[in-house]
Amino acid sequence: MKISILSAISVSAAAASAASLLQAANPKFYCEAPRPQASTYTALPGHTLAHLQVVHRHGDRVPDYYSPASPAMDICGKYPDLTRQCNVPGVPIGRTEIEIDSTLPYANVFWSGNCELGQLTDLASEKMVRLGKTLRSIYIDKLGFMSQGLWANDIYFRADYI
């Protein structure tokens, strides 16, 4: 029996805010690597998958710094639950909606829009969900490499901060 170790690498390209802004302005102009599809994916005959390692870039984010010249970015409010799932259960997110009166002299020092500094854009969140569904359809549904349930001893996640 042959044993294969497969590393899948997915790289989402383009600069954080620029890519999302370009996508919003022109949906046909966007750089994204093609994903494998379960319908066309075939396992190597005579091989058994022993280990799967997926490395991917997080996806488009808004800048992690603020400048008074920064444009308002309303490209992050569609998926609040994705953020909530990453925090400790039972602990509130702590996000507060604040409206700043634009006539006040200090109004321009606040970040405008619905994005937190360094937050994934809605487009990036959608891409990560699609990637997860694609990987599940191939490695769990089609190949049966892992069980349908998610168990701590079967999977390991690692992430770096911005």
Short mmCIF file of N, CA and C in Angstrom, two decimals:
data_model
loop_
_atom_site.label_atom_id
_atom_site.label_comp_id
_atom_site.label_asym_id
_atom_site.label_seq_id
_atom_site.Cartn_x
_atom_site.Cartn_y
_atom_site.Cartn_z
N MET A 1 0.84 -1.17 0.00
CA MET A 1 0.00 0.00 0.00
C MET A 1 0.89 1.24 0.00
N LYS A 2 0.57 2.19 -0.84
CA LYS A 2 1.31 3.45 -0.90
C LYS A 2 0.60 4.47 -0.03
N ILE A 3 1.36 5.25 0.69
CA ILE A 3 0.79 6.28 1.54
C ILE A 3 1.21 7.63 0.99
N SER A 4 0.25 8.51 0.86
CA SER A 4 0.53 9.85 0.34
C SER A 4 0.30 10.89 1.43
N ILE A 5 1.17 11.85 1.46
CA ILE A 5 0.97 13.02 2.30
C ILE A 5 0.77 14.18 1.35
N LEU A 6 -0.34 14.85 1.49
CA LEU A 6 -0.71 15.90 0.56
C LEU A 6 -0.70 17.24 1.26
N SER A 7 -0.06 18.20 0.66
CA SER A 7 -0.12 19.57 1.16
C SER A 7 -0.88 20.39 0.14
N ALA A 8 -1.98 20.95 0.54
CA ALA A 8 -2.76 21.82 -0.34
C ALA A 8 -2.43 23.25 0.01
N ILE A 9 -2.05 24.02 -0.96
CA ILE A 9 -1.70 25.41 -0.71
C ILE A 9 -2.65 26.29 -1.49
N SER A 10 -3.32 27.16 -0.79
CA SER A 10 -4.25 28.10 -1.42
C SER A 10 -3.77 29.50 -1.11
N VAL A 11 -3.52 30.27 -2.11
CA VAL A 11 -3.04 31.63 -1.90
C VAL A 11 -4.06 32.60 -2.47
N SER A 12 -4.64 33.39 -1.62
CA SER A 12 -5.53 34.45 -2.06
C SER A 12 -4.67 35.66 -2.31
N ALA A 13 -4.74 36.22 -3.49
CA ALA A 13 -3.81 37.28 -3.87
C ALA A 13 -4.40 38.65 -3.70
N ALA A 14 -3.57 39.62 -3.88
CA ALA A 14 -3.88 41.05 -3.95
C ALA A 14 -3.80 41.73 -2.60
N ALA A 15 -3.58 43.01 -2.63
CA ALA A 15 -3.48 43.80 -1.41
C ALA A 15 -4.84 43.89 -0.76
N ALA A 16 -4.83 43.98 0.55
CA ALA A 16 -6.05 43.91 1.35
C ALA A 16 -7.16 44.83 0.89
N SER A 17 -7.04 46.08 1.15
CA SER A 17 -8.16 46.97 0.84
C SER A 17 -8.30 47.21 -0.66
N ALA A 18 -7.20 47.27 -1.37
CA ALA A 18 -7.26 47.54 -2.81
C ALA A 18 -8.04 46.46 -3.54
N ALA A 19 -7.82 45.20 -3.18
CA ALA A 19 -8.50 44.10 -3.87
C ALA A 19 -10.01 44.18 -3.65
N SER A 20 -10.42 44.42 -2.43
CA SER A 20 -11.85 44.49 -2.16
C SER A 20 -12.50 45.68 -2.83
N LEU A 21 -11.79 46.79 -2.85
CA LEU A 21 -12.34 47.97 -3.51
C LEU A 21 -12.44 47.75 -5.01
N LEU A 22 -11.44 47.09 -5.59
CA LEU A 22 -11.50 46.78 -7.02
C LEU A 22 -12.65 45.82 -7.31
N GLN A 23 -12.83 44.84 -6.44
CA GLN A 23 -13.91 43.87 -6.63
C GLN A 23 -15.26 44.58 -6.58
N ALA A 24 -15.41 45.49 -5.64
CA ALA A 24 -16.68 46.21 -5.54
C ALA A 24 -16.92 47.07 -6.77
N ALA A 25 -15.86 47.67 -7.31
CA ALA A 25 -15.99 48.54 -8.47
C ALA A 25 -16.17 47.75 -9.76
N ASN A 26 -15.51 46.61 -9.87
CA ASN A 26 -15.55 45.83 -11.11
C ASN A 26 -15.43 44.34 -10.77
N PRO A 27 -16.55 43.63 -10.59
CA PRO A 27 -16.51 42.23 -10.17
C PRO A 27 -15.72 41.31 -11.10
N LYS A 28 -15.52 41.69 -12.37
CA LYS A 28 -14.78 40.82 -13.29
C LYS A 28 -13.28 40.93 -13.10
N PHE A 29 -12.84 42.01 -12.44
CA PHE A 29 -11.41 42.20 -12.21
C PHE A 29 -11.10 41.80 -10.78
N TYR A 30 -10.67 40.57 -10.59
CA TYR A 30 -10.31 40.13 -9.25
C TYR A 30 -9.39 38.93 -9.36
N CYS A 31 -8.36 38.91 -8.57
CA CYS A 31 -7.37 37.84 -8.63
C CYS A 31 -7.67 36.81 -7.55
N GLU A 32 -7.96 35.59 -7.95
CA GLU A 32 -8.22 34.51 -7.01
C GLU A 32 -7.79 33.20 -7.66
N ALA A 33 -6.99 32.44 -6.94
CA ALA A 33 -6.54 31.16 -7.47
C ALA A 33 -7.73 30.21 -7.60
N PRO A 34 -7.75 29.37 -8.64
CA PRO A 34 -8.85 28.42 -8.78
C PRO A 34 -8.81 27.37 -7.66
N ARG A 35 -9.97 26.94 -7.21
CA ARG A 35 -10.06 25.91 -6.18
C ARG A 35 -10.36 24.57 -6.84
N PRO A 36 -9.87 23.48 -6.25
CA PRO A 36 -10.24 22.16 -6.78
C PRO A 36 -11.73 21.93 -6.53
N GLN A 37 -12.34 21.10 -7.32
CA GLN A 37 -13.77 20.80 -7.18
C GLN A 37 -13.95 19.31 -6.92
N ALA A 38 -14.85 18.97 -6.05
CA ALA A 38 -15.10 17.57 -5.72
C ALA A 38 -15.55 16.79 -6.95
N SER A 39 -16.29 17.43 -7.84
CA SER A 39 -16.81 16.73 -9.02
C SER A 39 -15.70 16.28 -9.97
N THR A 40 -14.58 16.97 -9.99
CA THR A 40 -13.48 16.61 -10.90
C THR A 40 -12.26 16.07 -10.17
N TYR A 41 -12.28 16.09 -8.85
CA TYR A 41 -11.12 15.64 -8.07
C TYR A 41 -11.09 14.11 -8.03
N THR A 42 -9.95 13.53 -8.33
CA THR A 42 -9.81 12.07 -8.24
C THR A 42 -8.63 11.72 -7.34
N ALA A 43 -8.83 10.72 -6.52
CA ALA A 43 -7.76 10.25 -5.64
C ALA A 43 -6.74 9.48 -6.47
N LEU A 44 -5.50 9.44 -5.99
CA LEU A 44 -4.47 8.67 -6.69
C LEU A 44 -4.75 7.18 -6.50
N PRO A 45 -4.87 6.42 -7.58
CA PRO A 45 -5.15 4.99 -7.45
C PRO A 45 -4.02 4.28 -6.69
N GLY A 46 -4.40 3.40 -5.77
CA GLY A 46 -3.42 2.62 -5.02
C GLY A 46 -2.76 3.37 -3.88
N HIS A 47 -3.21 4.58 -3.59
CA HIS A 47 -2.64 5.37 -2.51
C HIS A 47 -3.68 5.59 -1.41
N THR A 48 -3.21 5.71 -0.20
CA THR A 48 -4.07 6.04 0.94
C THR A 48 -3.59 7.35 1.53
N LEU A 49 -4.49 8.27 1.68
CA LEU A 49 -4.13 9.57 2.24
C LEU A 49 -3.89 9.42 3.74
N ALA A 50 -2.71 9.82 4.20
CA ALA A 50 -2.36 9.68 5.61
C ALA A 50 -2.35 11.01 6.35
N HIS A 51 -2.12 12.09 5.63
CA HIS A 51 -2.01 13.40 6.27
C HIS A 51 -2.38 14.48 5.26
N LEU A 52 -3.15 15.43 5.69
CA LEU A 52 -3.50 16.56 4.83
C LEU A 52 -3.10 17.84 5.55
N GLN A 53 -2.36 18.67 4.88
CA GLN A 53 -1.94 19.95 5.44
C GLN A 53 -2.40 21.05 4.48
N VAL A 54 -3.15 22.00 4.99
CA VAL A 54 -3.65 23.10 4.18
C VAL A 54 -3.01 24.39 4.68
N VAL A 55 -2.39 25.11 3.78
CA VAL A 55 -1.78 26.40 4.10
C VAL A 55 -2.43 27.43 3.19
N HIS A 56 -2.99 28.45 3.76
CA HIS A 56 -3.59 29.48 2.90
C HIS A 56 -3.45 30.84 3.55
N ARG A 57 -3.54 31.84 2.72
CA ARG A 57 -3.51 33.22 3.19
C ARG A 57 -4.91 33.57 3.68
N HIS A 58 -4.99 34.42 4.65
CA HIS A 58 -6.26 34.74 5.30
C HIS A 58 -7.29 35.36 4.38
N GLY A 59 -6.90 36.07 3.37
CA GLY A 59 -7.87 36.77 2.54
C GLY A 59 -7.75 38.27 2.73
N ASP A 60 -8.55 38.99 2.00
CA ASP A 60 -8.47 40.45 1.99
C ASP A 60 -8.89 41.05 3.32
N ARG A 61 -8.10 41.98 3.78
CA ARG A 61 -8.40 42.71 5.01
C ARG A 61 -8.34 44.20 4.73
N VAL A 62 -9.00 44.96 5.58
CA VAL A 62 -8.85 46.41 5.51
C VAL A 62 -7.53 46.74 6.21
N PRO A 63 -7.00 47.93 6.01
CA PRO A 63 -5.73 48.28 6.65
C PRO A 63 -5.79 48.12 8.18
N ASP A 64 -4.65 47.82 8.78
CA ASP A 64 -4.61 47.68 10.24
C ASP A 64 -4.12 48.96 10.92
N TYR A 65 -4.20 50.05 10.22
CA TYR A 65 -3.84 51.36 10.77
C TYR A 65 -4.86 52.37 10.25
N TYR A 66 -4.94 53.50 10.89
CA TYR A 66 -5.89 54.52 10.48
C TYR A 66 -5.14 55.79 10.10
N SER A 67 -5.59 56.43 9.07
CA SER A 67 -5.08 57.73 8.66
C SER A 67 -6.30 58.62 8.43
N PRO A 68 -6.24 59.88 8.82
CA PRO A 68 -7.39 60.76 8.57
C PRO A 68 -7.80 60.82 7.10
N ALA A 69 -6.88 60.50 6.20
CA ALA A 69 -7.20 60.51 4.77
C ALA A 69 -7.81 59.18 4.30
N SER A 70 -7.90 58.19 5.19
CA SER A 70 -8.46 56.88 4.81
C SER A 70 -9.92 57.02 4.39
N PRO A 71 -10.30 56.37 3.30
CA PRO A 71 -11.70 56.44 2.87
C PRO A 71 -12.59 55.58 3.77
N ALA A 72 -13.85 55.90 3.82
CA ALA A 72 -14.80 55.07 4.56
C ALA A 72 -14.91 53.72 3.87
N MET A 73 -14.89 52.64 4.64
CA MET A 73 -15.00 51.30 4.07
C MET A 73 -16.19 50.60 4.70
N ASP A 74 -17.23 50.44 3.93
CA ASP A 74 -18.42 49.73 4.37
C ASP A 74 -18.47 48.38 3.67
N ILE A 75 -17.45 47.56 3.93
CA ILE A 75 -17.32 46.27 3.23
C ILE A 75 -17.09 45.14 4.22
N CYS A 76 -17.57 45.30 5.49
CA CYS A 76 -17.26 44.30 6.51
C CYS A 76 -18.42 43.87 7.39
N GLY A 77 -19.61 44.36 7.21
CA GLY A 77 -20.66 44.10 8.16
C GLY A 77 -21.55 42.91 7.90
N LYS A 78 -21.29 42.15 6.85
CA LYS A 78 -22.21 41.10 6.42
C LYS A 78 -22.14 39.83 7.27
N TYR A 79 -20.98 39.53 7.89
CA TYR A 79 -20.78 38.26 8.59
C TYR A 79 -20.31 38.45 10.03
N PRO A 80 -21.09 39.06 10.91
CA PRO A 80 -20.62 39.25 12.29
C PRO A 80 -20.41 37.94 13.03
N ASP A 81 -21.13 36.88 12.66
CA ASP A 81 -21.00 35.61 13.35
C ASP A 81 -19.65 34.94 13.12
N LEU A 82 -18.97 35.23 12.01
CA LEU A 82 -17.65 34.64 11.78
C LEU A 82 -16.67 35.13 12.83
N THR A 83 -16.78 36.37 13.22
CA THR A 83 -15.93 36.90 14.28
C THR A 83 -16.33 36.32 15.62
N ARG A 84 -17.61 36.23 15.86
CA ARG A 84 -18.10 35.73 17.14
C ARG A 84 -17.64 34.30 17.41
N GLN A 85 -17.57 33.48 16.38
CA GLN A 85 -17.17 32.08 16.56
C GLN A 85 -15.72 31.94 16.99
N CYS A 86 -14.91 32.95 16.74
CA CYS A 86 -13.48 32.87 17.06
C CYS A 86 -13.19 33.30 18.49
N ASN A 87 -14.15 33.85 19.19
CA ASN A 87 -13.94 34.32 20.55
C ASN A 87 -14.37 33.28 21.56
N VAL A 88 -14.05 33.53 22.81
CA VAL A 88 -14.40 32.62 23.88
C VAL A 88 -15.92 32.55 24.01
N PRO A 89 -16.50 31.34 24.08
CA PRO A 89 -17.95 31.22 24.18
C PRO A 89 -18.48 31.98 25.40
N GLY A 90 -19.58 32.69 25.20
CA GLY A 90 -20.19 33.43 26.28
C GLY A 90 -19.63 34.82 26.51
N VAL A 91 -18.52 35.13 25.86
CA VAL A 91 -17.91 36.45 26.02
C VAL A 91 -18.38 37.33 24.87
N PRO A 92 -19.01 38.47 25.18
CA PRO A 92 -19.49 39.32 24.10
C PRO A 92 -18.36 39.87 23.24
N ILE A 93 -18.67 40.16 22.00
CA ILE A 93 -17.69 40.68 21.05
C ILE A 93 -17.17 42.04 21.47
N GLY A 94 -18.02 42.88 21.97
CA GLY A 94 -17.59 44.20 22.39
C GLY A 94 -17.60 45.23 21.27
N ARG A 95 -18.29 44.94 20.21
CA ARG A 95 -18.38 45.89 19.10
C ARG A 95 -19.56 46.83 19.35
N THR A 96 -19.32 48.11 19.22
CA THR A 96 -20.35 49.10 19.46
C THR A 96 -20.49 49.97 18.22
N GLU A 97 -21.71 50.19 17.81
CA GLU A 97 -21.96 51.09 16.68
C GLU A 97 -21.99 52.52 17.20
N ILE A 98 -21.15 53.37 16.66
CA ILE A 98 -21.07 54.77 17.08
C ILE A 98 -21.26 55.65 15.85
N GLU A 99 -22.10 56.63 15.99
CA GLU A 99 -22.28 57.59 14.90
C GLU A 99 -21.63 58.91 15.33
N ILE A 100 -20.72 59.41 14.51
CA ILE A 100 -20.00 60.65 14.80
C ILE A 100 -20.63 61.78 14.00
N ASP A 101 -20.96 62.85 14.68
CA ASP A 101 -21.51 64.03 14.02
C ASP A 101 -20.43 64.66 13.16
N SER A 102 -20.61 64.67 11.86
CA SER A 102 -19.58 65.17 10.94
C SER A 102 -19.33 66.67 11.07
N THR A 103 -20.20 67.38 11.77
CA THR A 103 -19.97 68.82 11.93
C THR A 103 -19.03 69.14 13.09
N LEU A 104 -18.72 68.15 13.91
CA LEU A 104 -17.81 68.39 15.04
C LEU A 104 -16.38 68.53 14.54
N PRO A 105 -15.57 69.37 15.19
CA PRO A 105 -14.21 69.62 14.71
C PRO A 105 -13.29 68.40 14.74
N TYR A 106 -13.56 67.40 15.57
CA TYR A 106 -12.70 66.22 15.68
C TYR A 106 -13.24 65.02 14.91
N ALA A 107 -14.29 65.20 14.15
CA ALA A 107 -14.94 64.08 13.46
C ALA A 107 -14.01 63.35 12.50
N ASN A 108 -13.04 64.04 11.92
CA ASN A 108 -12.17 63.39 10.93
C ASN A 108 -11.10 62.49 11.54
N VAL A 109 -11.00 62.40 12.85
CA VAL A 109 -9.99 61.52 13.45
C VAL A 109 -10.52 60.12 13.70
N PHE A 110 -11.79 59.87 13.38
CA PHE A 110 -12.38 58.55 13.58
C PHE A 110 -12.39 57.76 12.28
N TRP A 111 -12.19 56.46 12.40
CA TRP A 111 -12.26 55.54 11.27
C TRP A 111 -13.70 55.51 10.78
N SER A 112 -13.91 55.67 9.51
CA SER A 112 -15.26 55.68 8.95
C SER A 112 -15.61 54.32 8.37
N GLY A 113 -16.87 54.01 8.34
CA GLY A 113 -17.32 52.75 7.74
C GLY A 113 -17.67 51.72 8.79
N ASN A 114 -17.88 50.48 8.36
CA ASN A 114 -18.30 49.43 9.28
C ASN A 114 -17.21 48.38 9.51
N CYS A 115 -15.96 48.70 9.22
CA CYS A 115 -14.86 47.74 9.39
C CYS A 115 -14.01 48.09 10.60
N GLU A 116 -13.61 47.06 11.33
CA GLU A 116 -12.62 47.23 12.39
C GLU A 116 -11.25 47.25 11.72
N LEU A 117 -10.25 47.80 12.38
CA LEU A 117 -8.90 47.81 11.81
C LEU A 117 -8.43 46.38 11.60
N GLY A 118 -7.95 46.07 10.40
CA GLY A 118 -7.43 44.74 10.08
C GLY A 118 -8.48 43.65 9.89
N GLN A 119 -9.75 43.99 9.87
CA GLN A 119 -10.82 43.00 9.75
C GLN A 119 -10.89 42.42 8.35
N LEU A 120 -11.29 41.14 8.27
CA LEU A 120 -11.57 40.53 6.97
C LEU A 120 -12.73 41.26 6.31
N THR A 121 -12.63 41.46 5.02
CA THR A 121 -13.75 42.06 4.29
C THR A 121 -14.83 41.01 4.08
N ASP A 122 -16.01 41.45 3.70
CA ASP A 122 -17.09 40.50 3.40
C ASP A 122 -16.67 39.54 2.29
N LEU A 123 -16.01 40.06 1.28
CA LEU A 123 -15.55 39.22 0.17
C LEU A 123 -14.58 38.15 0.68
N ALA A 124 -13.66 38.53 1.55
CA ALA A 124 -12.70 37.57 2.09
C ALA A 124 -13.40 36.51 2.94
N SER A 125 -14.38 36.92 3.72
CA SER A 125 -15.15 35.97 4.53
C SER A 125 -15.86 34.97 3.63
N GLU A 126 -16.47 35.46 2.55
CA GLU A 126 -17.14 34.57 1.60
C GLU A 126 -16.15 33.58 0.98
N LYS A 127 -14.95 34.07 0.62
CA LYS A 127 -13.94 33.20 0.02
C LYS A 127 -13.50 32.11 1.00
N MET A 128 -13.32 32.45 2.27
CA MET A 128 -12.89 31.47 3.27
C MET A 128 -13.97 30.42 3.49
N VAL A 129 -15.23 30.84 3.50
CA VAL A 129 -16.34 29.89 3.65
C VAL A 129 -16.38 28.96 2.44
N ARG A 130 -16.23 29.51 1.22
CA ARG A 130 -16.23 28.67 0.01
C ARG A 130 -15.06 27.68 0.03
N LEU A 131 -13.88 28.14 0.45
CA LEU A 131 -12.72 27.25 0.53
C LEU A 131 -12.98 26.12 1.51
N GLY A 132 -13.53 26.45 2.67
CA GLY A 132 -13.84 25.42 3.67
C GLY A 132 -14.84 24.40 3.15
N LYS A 133 -15.87 24.87 2.45
CA LYS A 133 -16.87 23.96 1.88
C LYS A 133 -16.26 23.07 0.81
N THR A 134 -15.36 23.65 0.00
CA THR A 134 -14.69 22.87 -1.04
C THR A 134 -13.83 21.78 -0.42
N LEU A 135 -13.02 22.12 0.57
CA LEU A 135 -12.17 21.13 1.22
C LEU A 135 -13.01 20.05 1.89
N ARG A 136 -14.10 20.44 2.54
CA ARG A 136 -14.99 19.46 3.16
C ARG A 136 -15.58 18.52 2.11
N SER A 137 -16.02 19.07 0.98
CA SER A 137 -16.65 18.23 -0.04
C SER A 137 -15.67 17.21 -0.63
N ILE A 138 -14.40 17.58 -0.70
CA ILE A 138 -13.40 16.65 -1.24
C ILE A 138 -12.93 15.65 -0.19
N TYR A 139 -12.41 16.15 0.93
CA TYR A 139 -11.72 15.28 1.88
C TYR A 139 -12.62 14.58 2.88
N ILE A 140 -13.82 15.08 3.11
CA ILE A 140 -14.73 14.42 4.04
C ILE A 140 -15.85 13.72 3.28
N ASP A 141 -16.57 14.47 2.44
CA ASP A 141 -17.72 13.88 1.75
C ASP A 141 -17.32 12.88 0.67
N LYS A 142 -16.33 13.23 -0.15
CA LYS A 142 -15.96 12.36 -1.28
C LYS A 142 -14.96 11.27 -0.88
N LEU A 143 -13.86 11.65 -0.23
CA LEU A 143 -12.81 10.69 0.09
C LEU A 143 -12.98 10.02 1.45
N GLY A 144 -13.81 10.59 2.31
CA GLY A 144 -14.00 10.01 3.64
C GLY A 144 -12.74 10.03 4.48
N PHE A 145 -11.86 10.99 4.24
CA PHE A 145 -10.58 11.05 4.96
C PHE A 145 -10.78 11.34 6.44
N MET A 146 -11.77 12.12 6.77
CA MET A 146 -12.08 12.43 8.17
C MET A 146 -13.56 12.17 8.40
N SER A 147 -13.94 12.06 9.68
CA SER A 147 -15.35 11.87 10.01
C SER A 147 -16.12 13.17 9.79
N GLN A 148 -17.44 13.07 9.74
CA GLN A 148 -18.28 14.25 9.54
C GLN A 148 -18.18 15.23 10.71
N GLY A 149 -17.95 14.70 11.91
CA GLY A 149 -17.80 15.55 13.09
C GLY A 149 -16.39 16.12 13.17
N LEU A 150 -16.25 17.20 13.89
CA LEU A 150 -14.95 17.83 14.05
C LEU A 150 -14.43 17.52 15.45
N TRP A 151 -13.36 16.74 15.54
CA TRP A 151 -12.80 16.32 16.82
C TRP A 151 -11.42 16.94 17.01
N ALA A 152 -11.15 17.37 18.21
CA ALA A 152 -9.89 18.07 18.52
C ALA A 152 -8.66 17.21 18.20
N ASN A 153 -8.74 15.91 18.37
CA ASN A 153 -7.56 15.07 18.11
C ASN A 153 -7.38 14.76 16.62
N ASP A 154 -8.32 15.18 15.77
CA ASP A 154 -8.21 14.96 14.33
C ASP A 154 -7.71 16.17 13.57
N ILE A 155 -7.73 17.32 14.20
CA ILE A 155 -7.44 18.55 13.46
C ILE A 155 -6.65 19.51 14.32
N TYR A 156 -5.82 20.31 13.67
CA TYR A 156 -5.01 21.32 14.37
C TYR A 156 -5.06 22.61 13.57
N PHE A 157 -5.40 23.69 14.23
CA PHE A 157 -5.43 25.01 13.59
C PHE A 157 -4.32 25.87 14.16
N ARG A 158 -3.72 26.65 13.32
CA ARG A 158 -2.73 27.63 13.76
C ARG A 158 -2.94 28.88 12.93
N ALA A 159 -2.90 30.01 13.58
CA ALA A 159 -3.06 31.28 12.88
C ALA A 159 -2.15 32.33 13.50
N ASP A 160 -1.66 33.19 12.67
CA ASP A 160 -0.87 34.33 13.14
C ASP A 160 -1.76 35.55 13.15
N TYR A 161 -1.49 36.44 14.07
CA TYR A 161 -2.21 37.71 14.08
C TYR A 161 -1.73 38.53 12.90
N ILE A 162 -2.64 39.26 12.28
CA ILE A 162 -2.37 40.10 11.11
C ILE A 162 -0.98 39.99 10.70
#
